[in-house]
C-alpha positions as a printed Julia matrix, in Angstrom:
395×3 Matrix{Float64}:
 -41.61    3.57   -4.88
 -39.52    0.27   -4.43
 -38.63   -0.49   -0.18
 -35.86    1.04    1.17
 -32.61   -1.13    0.7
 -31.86   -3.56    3.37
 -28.7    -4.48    2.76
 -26.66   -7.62    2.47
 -25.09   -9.39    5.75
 -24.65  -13.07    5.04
 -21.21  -13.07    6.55
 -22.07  -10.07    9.09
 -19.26   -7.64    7.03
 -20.43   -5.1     9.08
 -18.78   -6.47   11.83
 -15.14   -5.88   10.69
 -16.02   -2.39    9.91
 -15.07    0.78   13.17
 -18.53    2.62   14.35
 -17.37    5.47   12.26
 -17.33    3.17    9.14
 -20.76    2.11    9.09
 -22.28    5.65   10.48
 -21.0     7.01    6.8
 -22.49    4.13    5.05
 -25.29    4.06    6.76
 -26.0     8.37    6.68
 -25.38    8.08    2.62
 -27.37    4.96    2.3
 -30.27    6.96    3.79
 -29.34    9.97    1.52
 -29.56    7.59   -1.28
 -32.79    6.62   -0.59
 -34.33    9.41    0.15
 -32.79   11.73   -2.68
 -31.62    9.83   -5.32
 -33.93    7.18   -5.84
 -36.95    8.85   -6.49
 -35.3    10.38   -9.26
 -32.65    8.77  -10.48
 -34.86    6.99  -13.22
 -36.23   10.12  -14.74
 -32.9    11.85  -14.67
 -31.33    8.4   -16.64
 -34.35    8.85  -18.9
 -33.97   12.3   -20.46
 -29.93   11.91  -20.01
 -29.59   14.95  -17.34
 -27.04   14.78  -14.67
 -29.21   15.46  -11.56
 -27.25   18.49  -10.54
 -29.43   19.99   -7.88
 -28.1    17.23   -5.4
 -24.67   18.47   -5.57
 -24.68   21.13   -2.83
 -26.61   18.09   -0.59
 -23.78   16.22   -1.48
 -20.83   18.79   -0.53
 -22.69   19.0     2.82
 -22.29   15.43    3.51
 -18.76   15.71    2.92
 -18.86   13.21   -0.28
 -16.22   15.04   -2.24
 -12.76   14.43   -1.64
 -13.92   12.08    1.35
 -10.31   10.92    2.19
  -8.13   14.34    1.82
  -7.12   15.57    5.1
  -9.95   17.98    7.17
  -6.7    20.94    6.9
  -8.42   21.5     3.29
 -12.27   21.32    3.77
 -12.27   17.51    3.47
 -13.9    14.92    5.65
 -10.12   13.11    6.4
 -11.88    9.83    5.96
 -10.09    6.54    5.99
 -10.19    4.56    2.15
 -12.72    2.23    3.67
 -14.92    4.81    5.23
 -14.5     6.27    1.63
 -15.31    3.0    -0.62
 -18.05    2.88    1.54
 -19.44    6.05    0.22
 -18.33    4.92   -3.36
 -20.58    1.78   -2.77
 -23.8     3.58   -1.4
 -23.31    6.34   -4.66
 -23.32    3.84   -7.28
 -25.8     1.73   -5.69
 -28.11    4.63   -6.68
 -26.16    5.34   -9.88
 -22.88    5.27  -11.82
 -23.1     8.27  -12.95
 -23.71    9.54   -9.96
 -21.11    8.11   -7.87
 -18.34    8.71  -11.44
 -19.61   12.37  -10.83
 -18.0    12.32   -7.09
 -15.33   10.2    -7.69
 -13.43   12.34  -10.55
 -13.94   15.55   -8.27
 -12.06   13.48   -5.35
  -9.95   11.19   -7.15
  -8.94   12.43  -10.22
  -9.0    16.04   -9.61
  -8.46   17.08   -6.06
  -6.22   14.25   -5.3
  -3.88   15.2    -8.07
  -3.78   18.64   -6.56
  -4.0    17.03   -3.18
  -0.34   14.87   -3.78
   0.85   17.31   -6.66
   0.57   20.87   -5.79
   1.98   22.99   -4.35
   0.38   25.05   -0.76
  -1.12   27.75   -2.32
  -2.68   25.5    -5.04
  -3.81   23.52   -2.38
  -5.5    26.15   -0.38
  -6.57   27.92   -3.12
  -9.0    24.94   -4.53
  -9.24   22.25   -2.41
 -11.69   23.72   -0.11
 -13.96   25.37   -3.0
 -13.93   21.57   -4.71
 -14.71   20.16   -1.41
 -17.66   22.48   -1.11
 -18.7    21.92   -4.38
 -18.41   25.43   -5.18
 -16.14   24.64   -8.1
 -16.47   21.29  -10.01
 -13.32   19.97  -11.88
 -13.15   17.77  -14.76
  -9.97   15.69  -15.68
  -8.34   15.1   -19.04
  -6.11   12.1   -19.89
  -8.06   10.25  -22.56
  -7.93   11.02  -25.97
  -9.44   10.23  -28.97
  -6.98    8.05  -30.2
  -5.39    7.04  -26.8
  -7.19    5.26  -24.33
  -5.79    1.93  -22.64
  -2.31    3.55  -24.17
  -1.93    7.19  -22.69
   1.96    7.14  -22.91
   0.94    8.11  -26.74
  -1.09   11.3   -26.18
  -0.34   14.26  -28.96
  -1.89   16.97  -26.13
   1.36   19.23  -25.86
   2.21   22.17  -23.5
   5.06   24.55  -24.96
   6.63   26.97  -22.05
   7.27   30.51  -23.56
   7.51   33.57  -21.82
   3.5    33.82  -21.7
   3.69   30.57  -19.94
   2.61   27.2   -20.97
   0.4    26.78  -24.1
  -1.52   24.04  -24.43
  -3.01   22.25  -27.87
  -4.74   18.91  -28.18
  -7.97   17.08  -27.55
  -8.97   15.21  -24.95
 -12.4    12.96  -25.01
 -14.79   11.15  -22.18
 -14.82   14.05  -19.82
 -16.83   13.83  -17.09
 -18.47   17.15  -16.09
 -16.59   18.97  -18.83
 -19.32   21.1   -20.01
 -20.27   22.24  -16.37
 -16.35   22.11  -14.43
 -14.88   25.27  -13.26
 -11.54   24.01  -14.02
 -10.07   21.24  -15.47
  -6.69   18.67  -14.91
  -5.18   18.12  -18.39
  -2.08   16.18  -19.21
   0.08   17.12  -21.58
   3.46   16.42  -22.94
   5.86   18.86  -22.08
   9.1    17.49  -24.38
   9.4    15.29  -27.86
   6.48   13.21  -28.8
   7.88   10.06  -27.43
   8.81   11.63  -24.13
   6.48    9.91  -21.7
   8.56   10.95  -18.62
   7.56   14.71  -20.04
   3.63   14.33  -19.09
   2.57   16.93  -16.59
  -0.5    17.94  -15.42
  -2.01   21.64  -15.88
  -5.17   22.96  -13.37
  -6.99   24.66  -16.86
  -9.45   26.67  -15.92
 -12.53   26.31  -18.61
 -13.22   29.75  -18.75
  -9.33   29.86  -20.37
  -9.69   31.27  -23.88
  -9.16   28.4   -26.11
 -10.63   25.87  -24.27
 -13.46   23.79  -25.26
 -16.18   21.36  -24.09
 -18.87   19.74  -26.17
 -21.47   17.14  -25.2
 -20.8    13.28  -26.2
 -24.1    12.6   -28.01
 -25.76    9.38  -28.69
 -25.14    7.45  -25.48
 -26.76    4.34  -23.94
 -25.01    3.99  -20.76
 -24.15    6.56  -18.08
 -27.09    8.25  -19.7
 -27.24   10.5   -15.95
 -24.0    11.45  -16.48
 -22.45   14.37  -18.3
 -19.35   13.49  -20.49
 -17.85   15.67  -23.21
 -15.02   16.38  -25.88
 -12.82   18.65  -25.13
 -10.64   20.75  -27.15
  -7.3    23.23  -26.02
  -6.01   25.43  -28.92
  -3.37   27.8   -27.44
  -4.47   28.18  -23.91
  -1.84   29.68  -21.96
  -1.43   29.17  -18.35
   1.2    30.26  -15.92
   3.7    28.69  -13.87
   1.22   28.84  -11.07
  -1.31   26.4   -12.9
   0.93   23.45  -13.48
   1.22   20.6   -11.21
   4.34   20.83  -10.28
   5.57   17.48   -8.93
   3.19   15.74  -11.21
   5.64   13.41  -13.26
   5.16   11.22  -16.93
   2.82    8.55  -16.74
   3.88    7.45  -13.2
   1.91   10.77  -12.49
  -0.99    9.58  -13.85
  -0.57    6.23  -12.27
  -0.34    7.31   -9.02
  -3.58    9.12   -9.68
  -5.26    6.05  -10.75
  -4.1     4.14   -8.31
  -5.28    6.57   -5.46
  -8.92    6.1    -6.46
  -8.64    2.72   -7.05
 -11.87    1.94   -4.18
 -13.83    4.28   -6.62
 -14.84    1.32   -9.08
 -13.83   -1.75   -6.81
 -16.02   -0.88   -4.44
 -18.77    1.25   -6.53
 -19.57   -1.66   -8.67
 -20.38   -3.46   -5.24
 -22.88   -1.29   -4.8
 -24.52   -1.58   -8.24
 -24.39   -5.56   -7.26
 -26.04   -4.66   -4.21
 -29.18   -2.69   -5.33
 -29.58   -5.76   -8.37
 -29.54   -8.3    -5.63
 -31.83   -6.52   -3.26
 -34.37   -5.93   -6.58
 -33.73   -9.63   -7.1
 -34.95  -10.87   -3.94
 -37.96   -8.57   -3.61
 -39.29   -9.5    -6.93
 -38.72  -13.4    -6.07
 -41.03  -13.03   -3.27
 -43.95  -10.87   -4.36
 -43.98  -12.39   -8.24
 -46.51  -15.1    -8.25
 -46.19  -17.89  -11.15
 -47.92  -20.85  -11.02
 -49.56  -20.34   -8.06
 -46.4   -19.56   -6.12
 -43.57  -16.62   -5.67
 -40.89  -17.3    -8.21
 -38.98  -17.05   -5.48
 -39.9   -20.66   -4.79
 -38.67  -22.48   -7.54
 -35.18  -23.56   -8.02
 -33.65  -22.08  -10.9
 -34.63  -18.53   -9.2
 -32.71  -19.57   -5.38
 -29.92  -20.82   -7.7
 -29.78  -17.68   -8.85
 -29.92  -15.53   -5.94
 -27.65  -17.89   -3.88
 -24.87  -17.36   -7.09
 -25.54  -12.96   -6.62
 -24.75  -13.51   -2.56
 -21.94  -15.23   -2.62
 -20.48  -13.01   -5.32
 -21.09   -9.91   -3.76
 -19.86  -11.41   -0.44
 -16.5   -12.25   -1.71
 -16.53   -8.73   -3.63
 -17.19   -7.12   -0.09
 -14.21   -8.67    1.36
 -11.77   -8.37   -1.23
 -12.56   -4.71   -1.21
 -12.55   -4.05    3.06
  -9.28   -6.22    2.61
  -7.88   -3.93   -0.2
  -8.79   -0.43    1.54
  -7.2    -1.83    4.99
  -4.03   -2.54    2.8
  -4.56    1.24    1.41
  -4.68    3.18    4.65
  -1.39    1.01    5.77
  -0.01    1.81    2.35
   0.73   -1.38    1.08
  -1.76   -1.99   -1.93
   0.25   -2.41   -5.22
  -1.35   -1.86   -8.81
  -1.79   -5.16   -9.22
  -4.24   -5.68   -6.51
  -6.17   -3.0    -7.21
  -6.37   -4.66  -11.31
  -7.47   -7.52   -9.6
 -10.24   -5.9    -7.68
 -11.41   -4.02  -10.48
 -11.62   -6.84  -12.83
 -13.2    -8.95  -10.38
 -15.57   -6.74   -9.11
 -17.04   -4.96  -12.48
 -17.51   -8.26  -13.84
 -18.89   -9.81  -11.1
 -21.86   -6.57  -10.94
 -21.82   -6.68  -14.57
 -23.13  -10.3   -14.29
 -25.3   -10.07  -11.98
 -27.44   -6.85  -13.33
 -28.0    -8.99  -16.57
 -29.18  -11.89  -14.06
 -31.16  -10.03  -12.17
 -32.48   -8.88  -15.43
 -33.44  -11.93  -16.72
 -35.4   -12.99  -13.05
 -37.96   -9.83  -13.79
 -38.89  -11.41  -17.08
 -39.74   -8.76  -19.51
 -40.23   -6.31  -16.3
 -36.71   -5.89  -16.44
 -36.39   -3.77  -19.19
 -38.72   -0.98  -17.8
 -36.83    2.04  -16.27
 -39.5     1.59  -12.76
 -36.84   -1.04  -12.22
 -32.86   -1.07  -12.0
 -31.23   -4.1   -13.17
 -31.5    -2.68  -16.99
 -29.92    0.52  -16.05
 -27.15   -0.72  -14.06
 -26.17   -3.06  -16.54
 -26.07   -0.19  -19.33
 -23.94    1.35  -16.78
 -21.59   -1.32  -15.92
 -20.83   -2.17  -19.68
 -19.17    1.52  -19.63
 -17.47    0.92  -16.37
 -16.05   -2.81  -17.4
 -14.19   -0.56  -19.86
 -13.21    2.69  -18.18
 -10.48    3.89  -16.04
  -8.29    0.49  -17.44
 -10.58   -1.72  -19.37
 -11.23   -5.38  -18.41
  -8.69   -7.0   -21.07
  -6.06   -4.45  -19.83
  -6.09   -5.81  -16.19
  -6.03   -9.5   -17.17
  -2.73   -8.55  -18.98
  -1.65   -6.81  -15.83
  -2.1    -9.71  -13.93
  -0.69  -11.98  -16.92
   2.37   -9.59  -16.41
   2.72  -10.18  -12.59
   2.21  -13.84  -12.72
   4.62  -14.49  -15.26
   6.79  -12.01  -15.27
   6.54  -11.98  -19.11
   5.08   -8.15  -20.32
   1.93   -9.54  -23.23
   1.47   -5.67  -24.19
   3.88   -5.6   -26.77
């Protein structure tokens, strides 16, 4: 079994984080040693989400880290909780997606949308990890453009109906209940989107497994198909409104990736530097030669500036003043900077790097699916573009 991580303190981060900051990092970086690590590979291997650490992870308080402690959560500042983000996908993105969509994506939407009783009713159970959500906004057709979703919810006096498809569902196939969007008016009604808390056992809904994957090969993700699932007034989101909805949403996990990918970086680097020192070639640790402390002093710096820019942008969270286009930045910096330094760290283990005993070559699988998720690398440059310039390049 590789050492236990050691971390990364160049420019002493850790000092600009409170005592209760670094006691959750440091309790889930142990976690993550302990648990995850040993089997993590094998898990990645046979493409099995390794489910049996979810009730170790409800105890910890890992799901819906931020929401308020009124609801079963841990009331965690967005630091404190891109801290956890950073420790879960330093073991795995999979692993640290699979926690993120039950916070972000589907308690905080019920969290900021819902009404009390909705609220009561599943935030604590989700918290617990008694009952595991999924969330549908993707679609086959519509990814980077979700203002053109066909999903559609009709009211009648059943309630609302739901028909569509909806694909790249995390935890579909295993969630208890589900967040779809749906338009609720014409076609080209984006201002009509809602969202609806489905629960999967709902006749008419769906979920089949996405075959065939290379990345996120720990993760579950599925299809997922409504045809005439009725729900009541008491399932829909109420104050959840057109894609500004699903912004906000977005937006509210934005420490997810920014900081997650960090922690990808992190465990590459640390693999880096271990290697570089007990690797002998030519009569002398790789570590030794040039070209090798190029490399690693390129992977510290990166990661240092990735650290900041992320303790910078959840400080700006918990005041309330991060904008969308800081959190594009982060994401686009970050994911590239972790997706560069996997395939570097790859390359310093020589053909060692492409065994699963190692990380770099699963972390970089992962990170090719996470430079394109949740607002894909191209899509935040033009965000940026848009900002700078003031000139929208999307149409």
């Amino acid at each position: 079994m590789a050492p236990k991580f050691q971390g990364v303190d160049f420019y002493d981060v850790d000092a600009l984080l409170s005592e209760e900051e670094r006691a959750v990092r440091d309790t889930v970086r142990g976690w993550v040693d302990d648990n995850l690590m040993p089997v993590i590979a094998e898990h990645y291997l046979e493409g099995r989400f390794p489910k049996h650490l979810v009730p170790q992870m409800a105890e910890l308080g890992l799901f819906g880290a931020n929401l308020p402690e009124e609801y079963g959560c841990a009331g965690l500042n967005h630091v404190a909780y891109g801290l956890i983000m950073q420790e879960l996908e330093r073991g795995d993105s999979g692993v640290r997606s699979f926690a993120s969509v039950q916070g972000a994506l589907v308690m905080y939407p019920i969290f900021a949308f819902g009404s009390e009783e909705q609220k009561r009713h599943w935030l604590p159970k989700m918290a617990a990890g008694e009952v595991i959500g999924c969330f549908g906004l993707t679609e086959p057709d519509y990814g980077s453009n979700p203002a053109g979703m066909i999903t559609v919810a009709k009211e009648t006096k059943s309630g609302w109906i739901l028909n569509g498809a909806k694909m790249w569902i995390t935890n579909g196939s295993t969630a208890h209940a589900a967040i779809i969007w749906a338009k609720t008016g014409q076609p080209d009604d984006v201002e009509s989107i809602r969202g609806f808390i489905v629960p999967t056992d709902t006749q008419g809904f769906s979920a089949k497994d996405q075959k065939g994957k290379l990345s996120l090969r720990a993760q579950r993700h599925e299809r997922a198909g409504l045809t005439g699932c009725v729900r009541g007034e008491g399932r829909r989101v109420a104050e959840g409104r057109g894609l500004e909805g699903t912004a906000h949403v977005s937006h509210a996990g934005a420490l997810r990736h920014r900081v997650g990918a960090v922690g990808a970086a992190l465990a590459c680097y640390d693999e880096a530097v271990s290697y570089a020192r007990a690797r002998v070639m030519f009569g002398k640790p790789i570590g030794g030669f040039q070209l090798q402390q190029a490399r690693l002093a390129e992977m510290l710096t990166e990661i240092t500036k990735a650290q900041l820019l992320c303790l910078q942008l959840g400080r700006l969270k918990d005041q309330g003043k991060v904008t969308p286009q800081q959190v594009s930045l982060a994401k686009r910096n970050n994911v590239s900077m972790a997706t560069e330094i996997a395939r570097e760290t790859r390359r310093l283990l020589g053909a060692n790097g492409i065994l699963a005993e190692y990380q770099a070559m699963r972390h970089l699988a992962n990170l090719e699916s996470v430079y394109t998720y949740e607002g894909t690398h191209d899509i935040h440059t033009l965000i940026l573009g848009q900002e700078i310039t003031g000139v929208n390049a999307f149409n």
